[in-house]
Amino acid sequence: MKYPSLVPNTVCKIPISLTVYAEELTEDGAPEVAATFSGFCNYQDSAQRIYTDDKHYFQLTGKALFNGDIFPTLGNIADGTAVIFGESRKIYRGTKARNPDGSVNYTEIQLM
């Protein structure tokens, strides 16, 4: 069965570059690059303050949506950087939304 694309390529117009880091570190202690991506996304701005136990907060600045699985070799997307609108932002969370058959319908990257 073919499932409808919830984020079609026709709505992905914003250029973005992503660098995703692996969980391991290099010998120098720097993050190891697991994968990179340059292409187009559907970007949605948002802002939210989240308070931690120490009364500190950070602000989520948006989410980038992609059609399909942009990192098929990675199981999860947990850390990295994104360059969008000329600004470098940190990847807060990555989600691969799956169809009932297990294929990835779209990828969501939340940025801060």
Short mmCIF file of N, CA and C in Angstrom, two decimals:
data_model
loop_
_atom_site.label_atom_id
_atom_site.label_comp_id
_atom_site.label_asym_id
_atom_site.label_seq_id
_atom_site.Cartn_x
_atom_site.Cartn_y
_atom_site.Cartn_z
N MET A 1 0.84 -1.18 0.00
CA MET A 1 0.00 0.00 0.00
C MET A 1 0.88 1.24 0.00
N LYS A 2 0.53 2.23 -0.79
CA LYS A 2 1.27 3.48 -0.84
C LYS A 2 0.61 4.48 0.09
N TYR A 3 1.39 5.02 1.01
CA TYR A 3 0.88 5.98 1.97
C TYR A 3 1.11 7.39 1.45
N PRO A 4 0.21 8.33 1.75
CA PRO A 4 0.39 9.71 1.27
C PRO A 4 1.56 10.37 2.00
N SER A 5 2.28 11.22 1.29
CA SER A 5 3.38 11.96 1.87
C SER A 5 2.82 13.15 2.65
N LEU A 6 3.10 13.21 3.93
CA LEU A 6 2.59 14.29 4.76
C LEU A 6 3.38 15.58 4.61
N VAL A 7 4.62 15.49 4.13
CA VAL A 7 5.45 16.66 3.84
C VAL A 7 5.95 16.50 2.41
N PRO A 8 5.14 16.87 1.41
CA PRO A 8 5.57 16.68 0.02
C PRO A 8 6.71 17.62 -0.36
N ASN A 9 7.46 17.24 -1.39
CA ASN A 9 8.58 18.06 -1.84
C ASN A 9 8.15 19.44 -2.31
N THR A 10 6.90 19.58 -2.72
CA THR A 10 6.42 20.88 -3.22
C THR A 10 6.36 21.94 -2.13
N VAL A 11 6.32 21.57 -0.85
CA VAL A 11 6.30 22.55 0.24
C VAL A 11 7.67 22.74 0.88
N CYS A 12 8.67 22.02 0.40
CA CYS A 12 10.03 22.14 0.93
C CYS A 12 10.80 23.14 0.06
N LYS A 13 10.87 24.40 0.50
CA LYS A 13 11.47 25.47 -0.29
C LYS A 13 12.62 26.19 0.40
N ILE A 14 12.86 25.95 1.68
CA ILE A 14 13.87 26.67 2.45
C ILE A 14 15.18 25.88 2.43
N PRO A 15 16.28 26.50 1.94
CA PRO A 15 17.57 25.78 1.94
C PRO A 15 18.11 25.60 3.36
N ILE A 16 18.70 24.42 3.59
CA ILE A 16 19.24 24.09 4.91
C ILE A 16 20.42 23.15 4.74
N SER A 17 21.38 23.24 5.66
CA SER A 17 22.50 22.30 5.72
C SER A 17 22.55 21.73 7.13
N LEU A 18 22.62 20.41 7.22
CA LEU A 18 22.65 19.72 8.51
C LEU A 18 23.93 18.92 8.66
N THR A 19 24.46 18.91 9.87
CA THR A 19 25.57 18.05 10.26
C THR A 19 25.14 17.32 11.52
N VAL A 20 25.09 15.99 11.45
CA VAL A 20 24.66 15.19 12.59
C VAL A 20 25.89 14.50 13.17
N TYR A 21 26.01 14.57 14.50
CA TYR A 21 27.14 13.96 15.20
C TYR A 21 26.78 12.58 15.73
N ALA A 22 27.78 11.71 15.75
CA ALA A 22 27.61 10.38 16.33
C ALA A 22 27.70 10.49 17.85
N GLU A 23 27.31 9.43 18.53
CA GLU A 23 27.37 9.43 19.99
C GLU A 23 28.80 9.31 20.49
N GLU A 24 29.69 8.76 19.65
CA GLU A 24 31.09 8.61 20.05
C GLU A 24 31.85 9.91 19.78
N LEU A 25 32.98 10.05 20.46
CA LEU A 25 33.87 11.20 20.26
C LEU A 25 35.12 10.74 19.53
N THR A 26 35.81 11.67 18.87
CA THR A 26 37.08 11.36 18.23
C THR A 26 38.16 11.23 19.30
N GLU A 27 39.37 10.89 18.89
CA GLU A 27 40.48 10.76 19.84
C GLU A 27 40.79 12.10 20.51
N ASP A 28 40.49 13.20 19.83
CA ASP A 28 40.75 14.53 20.39
C ASP A 28 39.63 15.00 21.32
N GLY A 29 38.55 14.24 21.43
CA GLY A 29 37.43 14.63 22.27
C GLY A 29 36.39 15.46 21.55
N ALA A 30 36.56 15.64 20.25
CA ALA A 30 35.60 16.41 19.46
C ALA A 30 34.48 15.49 18.99
N PRO A 31 33.31 16.05 18.69
CA PRO A 31 32.23 15.20 18.19
C PRO A 31 32.57 14.64 16.81
N GLU A 32 32.20 13.39 16.58
CA GLU A 32 32.45 12.72 15.31
C GLU A 32 31.25 12.93 14.39
N VAL A 33 31.50 13.38 13.17
CA VAL A 33 30.43 13.63 12.21
C VAL A 33 29.91 12.29 11.70
N ALA A 34 28.60 12.05 11.88
CA ALA A 34 27.99 10.80 11.43
C ALA A 34 27.41 10.94 10.02
N ALA A 35 26.83 12.12 9.71
CA ALA A 35 26.22 12.33 8.40
C ALA A 35 26.01 13.81 8.17
N THR A 36 25.92 14.19 6.89
CA THR A 36 25.61 15.57 6.52
C THR A 36 24.49 15.56 5.48
N PHE A 37 23.80 16.68 5.38
CA PHE A 37 22.71 16.83 4.42
C PHE A 37 22.64 18.28 4.00
N SER A 38 22.49 18.52 2.72
CA SER A 38 22.21 19.84 2.17
C SER A 38 21.05 19.70 1.22
N GLY A 39 20.02 20.48 1.44
CA GLY A 39 18.84 20.40 0.60
C GLY A 39 17.80 21.41 1.03
N PHE A 40 16.54 21.04 0.84
CA PHE A 40 15.44 21.95 1.13
C PHE A 40 14.50 21.33 2.16
N CYS A 41 13.87 22.20 2.96
CA CYS A 41 12.96 21.75 4.00
C CYS A 41 11.76 22.67 4.07
N ASN A 42 10.78 22.27 4.86
CA ASN A 42 9.66 23.13 5.23
C ASN A 42 9.98 23.57 6.64
N TYR A 43 10.29 24.85 6.83
CA TYR A 43 10.74 25.36 8.12
C TYR A 43 9.61 26.13 8.79
N GLN A 44 9.37 25.84 10.05
CA GLN A 44 8.35 26.51 10.83
C GLN A 44 9.00 27.11 12.07
N ASP A 45 8.89 28.44 12.21
CA ASP A 45 9.42 29.11 13.39
C ASP A 45 8.51 28.88 14.59
N SER A 46 9.12 28.75 15.73
CA SER A 46 8.37 28.67 16.99
C SER A 46 9.28 29.13 18.11
N ALA A 47 8.68 29.49 19.21
CA ALA A 47 9.47 29.91 20.37
C ALA A 47 8.79 29.39 21.62
N GLN A 48 9.62 28.85 22.51
CA GLN A 48 9.09 28.30 23.75
C GLN A 48 10.18 28.35 24.79
N ARG A 49 9.83 28.73 25.98
CA ARG A 49 10.79 28.72 27.08
C ARG A 49 10.55 27.48 27.92
N ILE A 50 11.62 26.78 28.20
CA ILE A 50 11.55 25.56 29.00
C ILE A 50 12.46 25.76 30.21
N TYR A 51 11.92 25.61 31.39
CA TYR A 51 12.69 25.81 32.61
C TYR A 51 13.20 24.48 33.13
N THR A 52 14.47 24.47 33.51
CA THR A 52 15.09 23.28 34.07
C THR A 52 15.05 23.37 35.59
N ASP A 53 15.62 22.38 36.26
CA ASP A 53 15.65 22.39 37.72
C ASP A 53 16.46 23.56 38.26
N ASP A 54 17.46 24.03 37.51
CA ASP A 54 18.30 25.14 37.95
C ASP A 54 17.71 26.49 37.59
N LYS A 55 16.47 26.52 37.14
CA LYS A 55 15.77 27.74 36.73
C LYS A 55 16.38 28.38 35.49
N HIS A 56 17.14 27.59 34.71
CA HIS A 56 17.66 28.07 33.44
C HIS A 56 16.68 27.68 32.34
N TYR A 57 16.74 28.37 31.24
CA TYR A 57 15.85 28.02 30.15
C TYR A 57 16.57 28.15 28.82
N PHE A 58 16.04 27.51 27.84
CA PHE A 58 16.51 27.70 26.48
C PHE A 58 15.29 27.85 25.60
N GLN A 59 15.50 28.34 24.43
CA GLN A 59 14.39 28.66 23.56
C GLN A 59 14.45 27.82 22.30
N LEU A 60 13.41 27.07 22.01
CA LEU A 60 13.32 26.34 20.76
C LEU A 60 12.98 27.35 19.67
N THR A 61 13.72 27.34 18.61
CA THR A 61 13.52 28.36 17.60
C THR A 61 12.81 27.88 16.36
N GLY A 62 12.56 26.61 16.24
CA GLY A 62 11.81 26.15 15.08
C GLY A 62 12.02 24.69 14.80
N LYS A 63 11.33 24.24 13.74
CA LYS A 63 11.48 22.86 13.31
C LYS A 63 11.55 22.81 11.80
N ALA A 64 12.35 21.88 11.31
CA ALA A 64 12.51 21.66 9.88
C ALA A 64 11.90 20.31 9.54
N LEU A 65 11.04 20.28 8.54
CA LEU A 65 10.37 19.06 8.11
C LEU A 65 10.88 18.66 6.73
N PHE A 66 11.14 17.37 6.54
CA PHE A 66 11.68 16.84 5.29
C PHE A 66 10.83 15.68 4.81
N ASN A 67 10.69 15.54 3.52
CA ASN A 67 9.97 14.41 2.94
C ASN A 67 10.85 13.17 3.03
N GLY A 68 10.34 12.10 3.61
CA GLY A 68 11.07 10.84 3.68
C GLY A 68 12.16 10.84 4.74
N ASP A 69 13.06 9.89 4.60
CA ASP A 69 14.16 9.69 5.55
C ASP A 69 15.42 10.31 4.96
N ILE A 70 15.88 11.44 5.53
CA ILE A 70 17.07 12.10 4.98
C ILE A 70 18.36 11.45 5.47
N PHE A 71 18.30 10.67 6.54
CA PHE A 71 19.46 9.95 7.06
C PHE A 71 19.11 8.47 7.21
N PRO A 72 19.02 7.71 6.11
CA PRO A 72 18.60 6.31 6.22
C PRO A 72 19.61 5.42 6.95
N THR A 73 20.87 5.83 7.01
CA THR A 73 21.87 5.00 7.69
C THR A 73 21.90 5.22 9.19
N LEU A 74 21.24 6.27 9.68
CA LEU A 74 21.24 6.57 11.11
C LEU A 74 19.95 6.08 11.75
N GLY A 75 20.08 5.47 12.92
CA GLY A 75 18.90 5.04 13.65
C GLY A 75 18.19 6.18 14.34
N ASN A 76 18.98 7.10 14.92
CA ASN A 76 18.39 8.24 15.59
C ASN A 76 19.22 9.49 15.33
N ILE A 77 18.59 10.63 15.49
CA ILE A 77 19.24 11.93 15.30
C ILE A 77 19.15 12.64 16.64
N ALA A 78 20.27 12.77 17.33
CA ALA A 78 20.24 13.31 18.68
C ALA A 78 21.06 14.58 18.86
N ASP A 79 22.05 14.80 18.01
CA ASP A 79 22.93 15.94 18.22
C ASP A 79 23.49 16.40 16.88
N GLY A 80 23.74 17.69 16.76
CA GLY A 80 24.32 18.21 15.54
C GLY A 80 24.04 19.70 15.39
N THR A 81 24.31 20.22 14.20
CA THR A 81 24.09 21.62 13.91
C THR A 81 23.35 21.76 12.59
N ALA A 82 22.67 22.88 12.46
CA ALA A 82 21.95 23.21 11.23
C ALA A 82 22.27 24.65 10.87
N VAL A 83 22.44 24.91 9.58
CA VAL A 83 22.62 26.27 9.09
C VAL A 83 21.39 26.59 8.25
N ILE A 84 20.60 27.57 8.73
CA ILE A 84 19.38 27.98 8.05
C ILE A 84 19.27 29.49 8.15
N PHE A 85 18.91 30.12 7.06
CA PHE A 85 18.85 31.58 6.96
C PHE A 85 20.18 32.22 7.36
N GLY A 86 21.29 31.53 7.10
CA GLY A 86 22.62 32.06 7.39
C GLY A 86 23.02 31.96 8.85
N GLU A 87 22.20 31.37 9.70
CA GLU A 87 22.50 31.23 11.12
C GLU A 87 22.74 29.77 11.47
N SER A 88 23.70 29.54 12.35
CA SER A 88 23.97 28.19 12.82
C SER A 88 23.16 27.94 14.08
N ARG A 89 22.41 26.84 14.09
CA ARG A 89 21.58 26.49 15.23
C ARG A 89 21.86 25.05 15.63
N LYS A 90 21.62 24.74 16.89
CA LYS A 90 21.88 23.41 17.41
C LYS A 90 20.65 22.53 17.23
N ILE A 91 20.89 21.27 16.87
CA ILE A 91 19.80 20.31 16.77
C ILE A 91 19.42 19.86 18.18
N TYR A 92 18.15 20.03 18.51
CA TYR A 92 17.64 19.65 19.83
C TYR A 92 17.12 18.21 19.81
N ARG A 93 16.39 17.86 18.75
CA ARG A 93 15.78 16.54 18.68
C ARG A 93 15.47 16.21 17.23
N GLY A 94 15.57 14.95 16.88
CA GLY A 94 15.19 14.49 15.55
C GLY A 94 14.18 13.37 15.66
N THR A 95 13.17 13.39 14.78
CA THR A 95 12.12 12.39 14.79
C THR A 95 11.91 11.85 13.38
N LYS A 96 11.81 10.54 13.27
CA LYS A 96 11.45 9.91 12.00
C LYS A 96 10.03 9.38 12.16
N ALA A 97 9.07 10.05 11.51
CA ALA A 97 7.67 9.64 11.59
C ALA A 97 7.44 8.48 10.63
N ARG A 98 6.97 7.37 11.15
CA ARG A 98 6.86 6.16 10.35
C ARG A 98 5.42 5.86 9.94
N ASN A 99 5.30 5.23 8.78
CA ASN A 99 4.04 4.70 8.29
C ASN A 99 3.75 3.38 9.00
N PRO A 100 2.52 2.86 8.91
CA PRO A 100 2.22 1.57 9.55
C PRO A 100 3.08 0.41 9.06
N ASP A 101 3.62 0.50 7.83
CA ASP A 101 4.47 -0.57 7.33
C ASP A 101 5.93 -0.45 7.76
N GLY A 102 6.27 0.60 8.52
CA GLY A 102 7.63 0.78 9.02
C GLY A 102 8.48 1.73 8.20
N SER A 103 8.05 2.13 7.02
CA SER A 103 8.82 3.09 6.22
C SER A 103 8.66 4.48 6.81
N VAL A 104 9.65 5.35 6.55
CA VAL A 104 9.64 6.70 7.11
C VAL A 104 8.85 7.61 6.18
N ASN A 105 7.83 8.28 6.72
CA ASN A 105 7.02 9.20 5.94
C ASN A 105 7.71 10.56 5.86
N TYR A 106 8.14 11.09 7.01
CA TYR A 106 8.86 12.36 7.01
C TYR A 106 9.81 12.41 8.20
N THR A 107 10.79 13.31 8.10
CA THR A 107 11.77 13.52 9.15
C THR A 107 11.56 14.92 9.73
N GLU A 108 11.56 15.02 11.04
CA GLU A 108 11.39 16.31 11.73
C GLU A 108 12.64 16.57 12.55
N ILE A 109 13.23 17.76 12.38
CA ILE A 109 14.39 18.17 13.16
C ILE A 109 14.00 19.42 13.93
N GLN A 110 14.06 19.35 15.27
CA GLN A 110 13.77 20.52 16.10
C GLN A 110 15.08 21.22 16.42
N LEU A 111 15.06 22.55 16.26
CA LEU A 111 16.26 23.36 16.43
C LEU A 111 16.11 24.31 17.61
N MET A 112 17.25 24.65 18.21
CA MET A 112 17.25 25.66 19.26
C MET A 112 18.38 26.64 19.02
#
